[in-house]
PDB file of C-alpha atoms in Angstrom:
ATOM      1  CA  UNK A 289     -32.416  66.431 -69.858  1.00 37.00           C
ATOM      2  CA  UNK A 290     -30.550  69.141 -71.659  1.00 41.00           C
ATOM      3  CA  UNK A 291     -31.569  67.699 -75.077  1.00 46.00           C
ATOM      4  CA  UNK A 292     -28.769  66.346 -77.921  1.00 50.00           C
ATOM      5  CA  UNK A 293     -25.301  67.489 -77.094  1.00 69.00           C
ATOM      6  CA  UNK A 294     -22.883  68.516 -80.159  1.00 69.00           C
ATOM      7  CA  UNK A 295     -21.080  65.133 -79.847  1.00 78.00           C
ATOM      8  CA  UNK A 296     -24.266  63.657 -80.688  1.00 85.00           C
ATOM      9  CA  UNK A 297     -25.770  66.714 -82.961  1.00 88.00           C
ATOM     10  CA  UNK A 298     -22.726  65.035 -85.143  1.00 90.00           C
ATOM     11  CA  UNK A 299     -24.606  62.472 -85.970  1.00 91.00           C
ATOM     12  CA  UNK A 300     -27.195  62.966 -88.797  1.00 93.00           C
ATOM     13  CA  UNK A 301     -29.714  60.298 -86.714  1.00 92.00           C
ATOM     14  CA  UNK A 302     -30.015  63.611 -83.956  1.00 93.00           C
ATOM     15  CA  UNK A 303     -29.102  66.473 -86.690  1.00 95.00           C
ATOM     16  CA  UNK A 304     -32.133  65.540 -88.860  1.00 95.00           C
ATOM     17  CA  UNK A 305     -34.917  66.336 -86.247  1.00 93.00           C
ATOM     18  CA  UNK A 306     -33.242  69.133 -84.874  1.00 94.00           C
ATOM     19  CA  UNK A 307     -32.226  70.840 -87.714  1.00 96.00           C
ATOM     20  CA  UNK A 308     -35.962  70.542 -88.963  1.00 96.00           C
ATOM     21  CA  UNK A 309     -37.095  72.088 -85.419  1.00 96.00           C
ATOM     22  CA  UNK A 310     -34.769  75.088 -86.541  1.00 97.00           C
ATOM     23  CA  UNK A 311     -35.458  75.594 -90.183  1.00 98.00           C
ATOM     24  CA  UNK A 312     -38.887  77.110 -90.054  1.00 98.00           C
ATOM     25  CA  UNK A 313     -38.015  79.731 -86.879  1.00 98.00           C
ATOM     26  CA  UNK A 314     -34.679  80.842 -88.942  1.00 98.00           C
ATOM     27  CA  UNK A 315     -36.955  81.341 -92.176  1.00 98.00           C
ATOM     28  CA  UNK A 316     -39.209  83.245 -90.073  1.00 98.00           C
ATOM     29  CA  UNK A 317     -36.784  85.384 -88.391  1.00 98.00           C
ATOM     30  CA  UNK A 318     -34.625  86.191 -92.233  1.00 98.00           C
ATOM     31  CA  UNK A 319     -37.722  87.041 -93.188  1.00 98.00           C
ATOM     32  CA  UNK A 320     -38.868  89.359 -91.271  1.00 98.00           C
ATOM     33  CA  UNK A 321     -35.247  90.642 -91.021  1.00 98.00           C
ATOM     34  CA  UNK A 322     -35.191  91.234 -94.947  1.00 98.00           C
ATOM     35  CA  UNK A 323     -38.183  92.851 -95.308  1.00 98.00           C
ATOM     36  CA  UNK A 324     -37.770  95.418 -92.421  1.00 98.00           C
ATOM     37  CA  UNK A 325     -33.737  96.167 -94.047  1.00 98.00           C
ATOM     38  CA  UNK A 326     -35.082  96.001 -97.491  1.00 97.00           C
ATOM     39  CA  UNK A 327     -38.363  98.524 -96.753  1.00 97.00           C
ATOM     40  CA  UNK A 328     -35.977 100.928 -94.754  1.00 97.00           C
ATOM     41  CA  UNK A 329     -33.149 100.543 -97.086  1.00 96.00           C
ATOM     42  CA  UNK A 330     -35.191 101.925 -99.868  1.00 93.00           C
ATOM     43  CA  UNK A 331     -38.083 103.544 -98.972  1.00 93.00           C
ATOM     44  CA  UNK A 332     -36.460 105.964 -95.162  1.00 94.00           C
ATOM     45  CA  UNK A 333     -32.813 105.812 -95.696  1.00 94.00           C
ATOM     46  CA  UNK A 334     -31.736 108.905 -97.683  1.00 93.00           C
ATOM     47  CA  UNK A 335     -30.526 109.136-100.958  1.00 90.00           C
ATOM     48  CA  UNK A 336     -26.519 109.536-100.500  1.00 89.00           C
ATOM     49  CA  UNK A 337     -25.103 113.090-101.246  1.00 82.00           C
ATOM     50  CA  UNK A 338     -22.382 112.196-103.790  1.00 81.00           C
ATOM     51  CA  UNK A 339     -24.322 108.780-105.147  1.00 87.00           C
ATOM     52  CA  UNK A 340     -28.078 109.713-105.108  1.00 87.00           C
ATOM     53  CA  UNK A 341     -30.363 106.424-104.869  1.00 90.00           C
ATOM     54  CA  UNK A 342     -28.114 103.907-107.255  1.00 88.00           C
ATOM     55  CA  UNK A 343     -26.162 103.672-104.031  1.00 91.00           C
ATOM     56  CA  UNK A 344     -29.050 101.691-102.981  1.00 95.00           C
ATOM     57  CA  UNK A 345     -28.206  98.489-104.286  1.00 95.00           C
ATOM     58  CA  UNK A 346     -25.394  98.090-101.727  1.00 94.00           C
ATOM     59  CA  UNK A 347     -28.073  96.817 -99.799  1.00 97.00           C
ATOM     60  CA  UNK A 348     -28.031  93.292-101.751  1.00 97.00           C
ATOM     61  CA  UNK A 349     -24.144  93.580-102.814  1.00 96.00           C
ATOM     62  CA  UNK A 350     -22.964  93.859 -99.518  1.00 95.00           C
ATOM     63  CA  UNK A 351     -24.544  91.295 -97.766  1.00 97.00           C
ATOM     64  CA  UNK A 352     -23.689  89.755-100.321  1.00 98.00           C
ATOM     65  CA  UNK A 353     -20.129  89.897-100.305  1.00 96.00           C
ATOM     66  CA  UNK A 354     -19.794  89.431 -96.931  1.00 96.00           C
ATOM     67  CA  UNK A 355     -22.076  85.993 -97.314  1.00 98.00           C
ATOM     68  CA  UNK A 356     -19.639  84.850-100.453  1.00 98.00           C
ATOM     69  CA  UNK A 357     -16.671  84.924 -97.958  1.00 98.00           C
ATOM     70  CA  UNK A 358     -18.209  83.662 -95.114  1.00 98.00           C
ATOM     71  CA  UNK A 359     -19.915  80.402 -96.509  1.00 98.00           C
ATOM     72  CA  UNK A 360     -16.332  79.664 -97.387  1.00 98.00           C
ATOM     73  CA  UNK A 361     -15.095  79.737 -94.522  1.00 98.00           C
ATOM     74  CA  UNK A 362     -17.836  77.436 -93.325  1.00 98.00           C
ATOM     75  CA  UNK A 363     -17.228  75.296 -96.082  1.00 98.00           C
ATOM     76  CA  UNK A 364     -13.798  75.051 -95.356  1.00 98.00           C
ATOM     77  CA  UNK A 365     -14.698  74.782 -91.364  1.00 98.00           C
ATOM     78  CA  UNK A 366     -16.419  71.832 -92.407  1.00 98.00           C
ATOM     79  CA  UNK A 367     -13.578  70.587 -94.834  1.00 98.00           C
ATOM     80  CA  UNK A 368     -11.420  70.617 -92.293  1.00 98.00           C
ATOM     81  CA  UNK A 369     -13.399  68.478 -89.621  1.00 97.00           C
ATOM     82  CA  UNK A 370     -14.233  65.943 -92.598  1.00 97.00           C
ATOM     83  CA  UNK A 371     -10.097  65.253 -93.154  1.00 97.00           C
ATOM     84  CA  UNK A 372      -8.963  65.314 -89.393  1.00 96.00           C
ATOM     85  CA  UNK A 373     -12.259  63.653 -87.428  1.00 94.00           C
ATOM     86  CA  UNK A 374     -13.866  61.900 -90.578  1.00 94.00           C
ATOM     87  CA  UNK A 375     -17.131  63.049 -89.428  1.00 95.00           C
ATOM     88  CA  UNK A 376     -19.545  62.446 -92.528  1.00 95.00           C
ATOM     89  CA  UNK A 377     -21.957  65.378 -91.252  1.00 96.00           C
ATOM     90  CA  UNK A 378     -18.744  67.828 -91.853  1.00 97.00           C
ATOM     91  CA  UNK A 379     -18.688  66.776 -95.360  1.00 98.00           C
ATOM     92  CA  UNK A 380     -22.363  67.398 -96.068  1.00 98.00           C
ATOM     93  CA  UNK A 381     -21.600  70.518 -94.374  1.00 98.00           C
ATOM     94  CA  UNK A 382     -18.820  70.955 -96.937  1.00 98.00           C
ATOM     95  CA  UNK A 383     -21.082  69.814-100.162  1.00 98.00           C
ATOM     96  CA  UNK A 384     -24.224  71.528 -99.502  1.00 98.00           C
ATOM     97  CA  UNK A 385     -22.296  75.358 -98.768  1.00 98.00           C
ATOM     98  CA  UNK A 386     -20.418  74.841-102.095  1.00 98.00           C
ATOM     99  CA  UNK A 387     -23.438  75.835-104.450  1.00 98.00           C
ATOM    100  CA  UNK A 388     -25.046  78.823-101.753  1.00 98.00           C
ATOM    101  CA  UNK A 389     -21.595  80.131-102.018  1.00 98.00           C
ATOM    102  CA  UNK A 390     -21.790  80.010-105.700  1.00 98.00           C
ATOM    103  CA  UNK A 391     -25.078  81.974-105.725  1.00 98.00           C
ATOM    104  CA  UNK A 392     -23.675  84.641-103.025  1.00 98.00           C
ATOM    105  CA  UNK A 393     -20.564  85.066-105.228  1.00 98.00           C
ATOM    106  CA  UNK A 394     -22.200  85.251-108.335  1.00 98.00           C
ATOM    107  CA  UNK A 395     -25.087  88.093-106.636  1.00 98.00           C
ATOM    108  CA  UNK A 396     -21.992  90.138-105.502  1.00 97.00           C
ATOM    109  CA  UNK A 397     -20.293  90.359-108.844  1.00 97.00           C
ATOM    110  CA  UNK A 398     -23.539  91.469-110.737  1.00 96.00           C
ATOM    111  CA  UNK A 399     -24.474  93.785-108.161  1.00 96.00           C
ATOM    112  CA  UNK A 400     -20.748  95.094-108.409  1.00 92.00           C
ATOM    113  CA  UNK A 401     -21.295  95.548-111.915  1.00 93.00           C
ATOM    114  CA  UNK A 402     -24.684  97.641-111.911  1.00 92.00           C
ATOM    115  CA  UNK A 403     -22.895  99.495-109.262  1.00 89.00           C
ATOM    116  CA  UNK A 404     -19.820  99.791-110.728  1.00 86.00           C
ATOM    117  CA  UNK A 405     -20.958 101.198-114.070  1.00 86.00           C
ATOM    118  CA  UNK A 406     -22.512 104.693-112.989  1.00 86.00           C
ATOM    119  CA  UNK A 407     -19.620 105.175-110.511  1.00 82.00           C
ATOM    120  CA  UNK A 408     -16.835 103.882-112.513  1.00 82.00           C
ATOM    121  CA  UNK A 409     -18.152 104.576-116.394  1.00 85.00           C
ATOM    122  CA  UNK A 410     -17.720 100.984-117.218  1.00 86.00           C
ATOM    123  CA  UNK A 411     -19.500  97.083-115.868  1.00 86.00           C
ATOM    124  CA  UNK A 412     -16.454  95.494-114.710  1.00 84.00           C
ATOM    125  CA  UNK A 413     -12.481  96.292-113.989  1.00 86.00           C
ATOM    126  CA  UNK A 414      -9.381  94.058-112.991  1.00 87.00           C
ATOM    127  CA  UNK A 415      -9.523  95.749-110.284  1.00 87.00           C
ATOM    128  CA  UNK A 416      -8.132  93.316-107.247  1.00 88.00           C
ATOM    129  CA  UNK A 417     -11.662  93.268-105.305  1.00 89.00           C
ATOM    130  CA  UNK A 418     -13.855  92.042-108.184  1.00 91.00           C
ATOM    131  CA  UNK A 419     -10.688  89.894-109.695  1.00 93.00           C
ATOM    132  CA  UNK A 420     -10.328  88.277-106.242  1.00 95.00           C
ATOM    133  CA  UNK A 421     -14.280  87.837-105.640  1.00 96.00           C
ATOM    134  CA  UNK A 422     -14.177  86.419-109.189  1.00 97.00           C
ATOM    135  CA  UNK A 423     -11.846  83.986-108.547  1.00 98.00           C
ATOM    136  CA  UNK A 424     -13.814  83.116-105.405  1.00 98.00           C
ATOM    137  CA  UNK A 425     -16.564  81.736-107.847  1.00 98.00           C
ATOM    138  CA  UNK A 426     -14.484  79.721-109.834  1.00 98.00           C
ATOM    139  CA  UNK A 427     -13.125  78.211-106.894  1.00 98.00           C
ATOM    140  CA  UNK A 428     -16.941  77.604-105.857  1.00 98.00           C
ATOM    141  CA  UNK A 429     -17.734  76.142-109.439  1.00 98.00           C
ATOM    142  CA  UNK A 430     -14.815  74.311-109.406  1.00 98.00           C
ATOM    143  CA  UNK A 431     -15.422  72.280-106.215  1.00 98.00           C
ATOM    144  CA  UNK A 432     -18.663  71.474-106.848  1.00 98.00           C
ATOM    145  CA  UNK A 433     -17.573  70.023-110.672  1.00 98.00           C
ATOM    146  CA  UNK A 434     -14.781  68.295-108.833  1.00 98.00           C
ATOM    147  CA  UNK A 435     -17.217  66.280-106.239  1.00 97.00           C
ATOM    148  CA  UNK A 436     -19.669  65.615-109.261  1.00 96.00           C
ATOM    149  CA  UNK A 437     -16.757  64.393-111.232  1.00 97.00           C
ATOM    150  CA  UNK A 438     -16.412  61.380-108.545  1.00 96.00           C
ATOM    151  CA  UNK A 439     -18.650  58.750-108.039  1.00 93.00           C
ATOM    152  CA  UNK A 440     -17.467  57.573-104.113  1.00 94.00           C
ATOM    153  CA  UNK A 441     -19.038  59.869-101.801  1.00 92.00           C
ATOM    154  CA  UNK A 442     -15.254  59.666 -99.316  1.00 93.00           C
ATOM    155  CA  UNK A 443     -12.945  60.251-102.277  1.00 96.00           C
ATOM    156  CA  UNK A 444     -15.408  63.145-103.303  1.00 97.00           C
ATOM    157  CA  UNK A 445     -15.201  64.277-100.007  1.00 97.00           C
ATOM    158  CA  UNK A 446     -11.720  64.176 -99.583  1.00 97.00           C
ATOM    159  CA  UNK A 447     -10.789  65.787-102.754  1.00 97.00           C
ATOM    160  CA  UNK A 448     -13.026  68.939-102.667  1.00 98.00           C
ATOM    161  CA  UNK A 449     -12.112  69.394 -98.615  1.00 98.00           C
ATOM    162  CA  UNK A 450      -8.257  69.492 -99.666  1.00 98.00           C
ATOM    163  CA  UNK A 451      -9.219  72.224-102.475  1.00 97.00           C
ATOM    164  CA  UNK A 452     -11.412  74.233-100.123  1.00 98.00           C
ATOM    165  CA  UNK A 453      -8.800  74.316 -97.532  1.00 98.00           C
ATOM    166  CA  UNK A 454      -5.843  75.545-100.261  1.00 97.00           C
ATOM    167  CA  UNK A 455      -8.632  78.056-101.295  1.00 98.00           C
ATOM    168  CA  UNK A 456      -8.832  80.011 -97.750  1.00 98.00           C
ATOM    169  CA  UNK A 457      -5.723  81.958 -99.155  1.00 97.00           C
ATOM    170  CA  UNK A 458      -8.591  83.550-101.268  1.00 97.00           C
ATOM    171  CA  UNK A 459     -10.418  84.934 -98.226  1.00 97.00           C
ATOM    172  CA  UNK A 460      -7.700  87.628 -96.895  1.00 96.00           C
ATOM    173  CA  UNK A 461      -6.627  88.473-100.508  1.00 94.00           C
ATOM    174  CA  UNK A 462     -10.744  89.503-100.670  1.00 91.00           C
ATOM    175  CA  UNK A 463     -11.055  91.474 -97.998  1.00 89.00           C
ATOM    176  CA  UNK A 464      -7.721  93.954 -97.785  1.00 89.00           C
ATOM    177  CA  UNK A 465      -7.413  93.934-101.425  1.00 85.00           C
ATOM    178  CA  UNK A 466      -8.241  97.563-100.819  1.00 77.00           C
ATOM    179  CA  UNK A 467      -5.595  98.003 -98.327  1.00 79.00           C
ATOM    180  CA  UNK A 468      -3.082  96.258-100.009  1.00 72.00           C
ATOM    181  CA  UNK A 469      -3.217  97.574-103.280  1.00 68.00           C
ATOM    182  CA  UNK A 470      -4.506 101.183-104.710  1.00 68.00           C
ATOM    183  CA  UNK A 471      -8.205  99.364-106.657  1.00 71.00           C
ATOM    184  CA  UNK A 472     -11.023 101.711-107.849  1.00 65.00           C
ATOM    185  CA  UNK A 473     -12.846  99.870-105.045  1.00 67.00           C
ATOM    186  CA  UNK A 474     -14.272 101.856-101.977  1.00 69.00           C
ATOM    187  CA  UNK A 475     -12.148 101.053 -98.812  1.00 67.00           C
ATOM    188  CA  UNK A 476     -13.864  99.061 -95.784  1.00 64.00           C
ATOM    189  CA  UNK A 477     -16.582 101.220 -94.690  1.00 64.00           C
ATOM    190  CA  UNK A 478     -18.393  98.732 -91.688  1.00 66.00           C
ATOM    191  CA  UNK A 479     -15.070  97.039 -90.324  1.00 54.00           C
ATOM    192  CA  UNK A 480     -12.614  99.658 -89.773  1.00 53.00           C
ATOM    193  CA  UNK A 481     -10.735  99.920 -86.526  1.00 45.00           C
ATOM    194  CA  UNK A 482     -12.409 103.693 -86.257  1.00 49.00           C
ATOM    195  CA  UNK A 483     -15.771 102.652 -86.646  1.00 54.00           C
ATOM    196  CA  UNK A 484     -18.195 102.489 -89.466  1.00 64.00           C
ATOM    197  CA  UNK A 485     -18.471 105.382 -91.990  1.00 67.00           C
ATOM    198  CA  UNK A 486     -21.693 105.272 -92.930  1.00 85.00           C
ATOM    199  CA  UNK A 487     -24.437 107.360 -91.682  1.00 83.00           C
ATOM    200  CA  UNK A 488     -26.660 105.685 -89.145  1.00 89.00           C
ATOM    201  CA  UNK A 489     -29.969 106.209 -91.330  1.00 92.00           C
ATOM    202  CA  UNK A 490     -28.216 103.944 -93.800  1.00 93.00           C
ATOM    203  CA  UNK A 491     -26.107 101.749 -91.913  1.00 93.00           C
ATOM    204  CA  UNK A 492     -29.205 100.150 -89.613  1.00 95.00           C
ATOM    205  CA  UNK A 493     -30.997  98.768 -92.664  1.00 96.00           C
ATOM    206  CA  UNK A 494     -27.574  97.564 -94.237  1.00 96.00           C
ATOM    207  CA  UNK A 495     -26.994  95.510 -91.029  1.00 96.00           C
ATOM    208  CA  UNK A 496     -30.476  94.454 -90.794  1.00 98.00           C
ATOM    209  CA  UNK A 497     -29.487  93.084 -94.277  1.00 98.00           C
ATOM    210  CA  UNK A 498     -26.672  91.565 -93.394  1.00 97.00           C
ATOM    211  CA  UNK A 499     -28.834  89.635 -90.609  1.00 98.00           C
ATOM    212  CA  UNK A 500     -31.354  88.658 -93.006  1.00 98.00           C
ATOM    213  CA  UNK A 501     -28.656  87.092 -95.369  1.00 98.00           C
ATOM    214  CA  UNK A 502     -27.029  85.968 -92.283  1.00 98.00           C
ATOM    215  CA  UNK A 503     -30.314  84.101 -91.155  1.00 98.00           C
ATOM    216  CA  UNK A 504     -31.444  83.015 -94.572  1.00 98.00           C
ATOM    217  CA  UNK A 505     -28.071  80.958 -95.107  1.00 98.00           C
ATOM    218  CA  UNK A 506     -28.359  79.070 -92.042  1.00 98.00           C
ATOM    219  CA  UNK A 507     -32.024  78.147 -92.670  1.00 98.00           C
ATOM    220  CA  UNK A 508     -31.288  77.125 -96.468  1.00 98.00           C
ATOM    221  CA  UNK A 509     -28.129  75.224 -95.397  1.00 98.00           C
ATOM    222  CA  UNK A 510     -29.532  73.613 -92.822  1.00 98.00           C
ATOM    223  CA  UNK A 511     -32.393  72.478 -95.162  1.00 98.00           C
ATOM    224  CA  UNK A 512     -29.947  71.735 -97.857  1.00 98.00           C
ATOM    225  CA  UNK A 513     -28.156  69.198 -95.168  1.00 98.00           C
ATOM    226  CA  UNK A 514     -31.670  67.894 -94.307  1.00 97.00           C
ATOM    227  CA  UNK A 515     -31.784  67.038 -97.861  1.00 96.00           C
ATOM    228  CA  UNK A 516     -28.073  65.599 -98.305  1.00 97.00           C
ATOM    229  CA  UNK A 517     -28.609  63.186 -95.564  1.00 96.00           C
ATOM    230  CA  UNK A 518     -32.261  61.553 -96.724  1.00 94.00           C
ATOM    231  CA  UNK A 519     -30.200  60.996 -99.986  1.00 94.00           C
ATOM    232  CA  UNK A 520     -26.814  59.594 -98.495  1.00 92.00           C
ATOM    233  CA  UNK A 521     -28.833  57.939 -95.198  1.00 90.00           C
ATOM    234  CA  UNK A 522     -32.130  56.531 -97.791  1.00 86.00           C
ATOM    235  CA  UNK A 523     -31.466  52.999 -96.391  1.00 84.00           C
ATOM    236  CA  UNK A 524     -30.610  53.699 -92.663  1.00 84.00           C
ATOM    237  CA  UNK A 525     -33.154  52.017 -90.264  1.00 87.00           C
ATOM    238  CA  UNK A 526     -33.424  54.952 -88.271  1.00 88.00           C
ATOM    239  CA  UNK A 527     -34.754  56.870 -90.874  1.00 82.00           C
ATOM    240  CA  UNK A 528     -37.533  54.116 -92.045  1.00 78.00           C
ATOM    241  CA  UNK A 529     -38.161  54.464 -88.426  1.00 79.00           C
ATOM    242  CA  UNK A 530     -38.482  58.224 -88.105  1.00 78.00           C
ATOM    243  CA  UNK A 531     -40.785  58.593 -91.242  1.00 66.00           C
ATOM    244  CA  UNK A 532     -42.647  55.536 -89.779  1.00 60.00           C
ATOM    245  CA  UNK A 533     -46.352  56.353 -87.812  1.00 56.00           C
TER     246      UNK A 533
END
């Protein structure tokens, strides 16, 4: 009566259908999310006092940023469930976030750099932010040349989840490298304990942004997992039977 439950949701014969129910209403909704932050963001918000319009682009670097960390710590949600439950779904979870990751990682970092050089005089620093975020995408690049360097789907799947999860260290070194150490990064602006420092005519599209990014990773993942499981699933009768008239 009350549709698939999550016990059963864990099963790729339910998660199939119903993450294809979901994909197209997400894509809608990130959408229409990223082009309402994105036409604010540069075409209302004012130009900054101190920055003038090149502090724009913080509208792509921090979502982001905050996307790089946080499809990490899905991945390694997922890693986790895959080593203690063995739930095969958690490790397509796992495989599929490993290359969006990449992408978000790899976005931040350029962004940071055409940022970084009118603020800072040069493209990139060893500063503890971008060095952190950088090792973030080698950890990213690295798990997903680890699973493609094993043929068995468990052993793959066992191997990259044990990486992930000695990766999280990465996370908090990421986020209060500002804190902890005295970087030419900007400190937290959105997540202090005193509120956000940004002005409200720029901080609305920024977290419109972020909700488009948000949105956008769930819909892509989902259809990413969609894909993983016609590959690993190809012979199950329930799928012969679901693509059947």
């Amino acid at each position: 009566m009350f549709g698939p439950t999550l016990d059963r949701l864990a099963a790729p014969k339910f998660f199939y259908p119903f993450a294809g129910r979901l994909v197209p209403w997400l894509g809608t909704l990130a959408a229409v999310l990223l082009v309402l932050g994105a036409g604010w963001g540069l075409a209302v918000a004012p130009a900054d006092y101190q920055q003038g319009d090149s502090y724009r682009i913080m509208f792509i670097h921090v979502p982001a940023a905050w996307l790089s960390m946080l499809t990490y710590m899905v991945m390694a949600g997922g890693a986790f469930v895959f080593l203690v439950w063995r739930i095969k779904l958690a490790d397509m979870l796992a495989k599929c976030c490993a290359p969006l990751g990449a992408a978000f990682t790899a976005l931040t970092l350029v962004t940071g750099s055409l940022w970084g050089k009118p603020m800072w005089g040069t493209w990139w620093a060893w500063d503890a932010r971008l060095t952190s975020e950088l090792v973030l995408l080698f950890l990213y690049l690295g798990l997903i040349a680890l699973r493609g360097a094993i043929d068995e789907p468990q052993r793959a799947g066992r191997a990259t989840a044990l990486l992930a999860l000695v990766g999280v260290v990465n996370i908090p070194i990421i986020h209060f490298s500002v804190e902890w150490w005295n970087t030419l990064h900007q400190p937290a602006s959105l997540t202090r304990l005193t509120g956000p420092t940004i002005h409200p005519a720029m901080l609305t599209p920024l977290l419109l942004m972020i909700a488009g990014f948000t949105v956008y990773f769930a819909a892509v993942l989902l259809q990413r997992m969609r894909c993983e499981i016609l590959e690993r699933e190809r012979d199950a009768r329930w799928l012969v039977e679901l693509d059947s008239p």
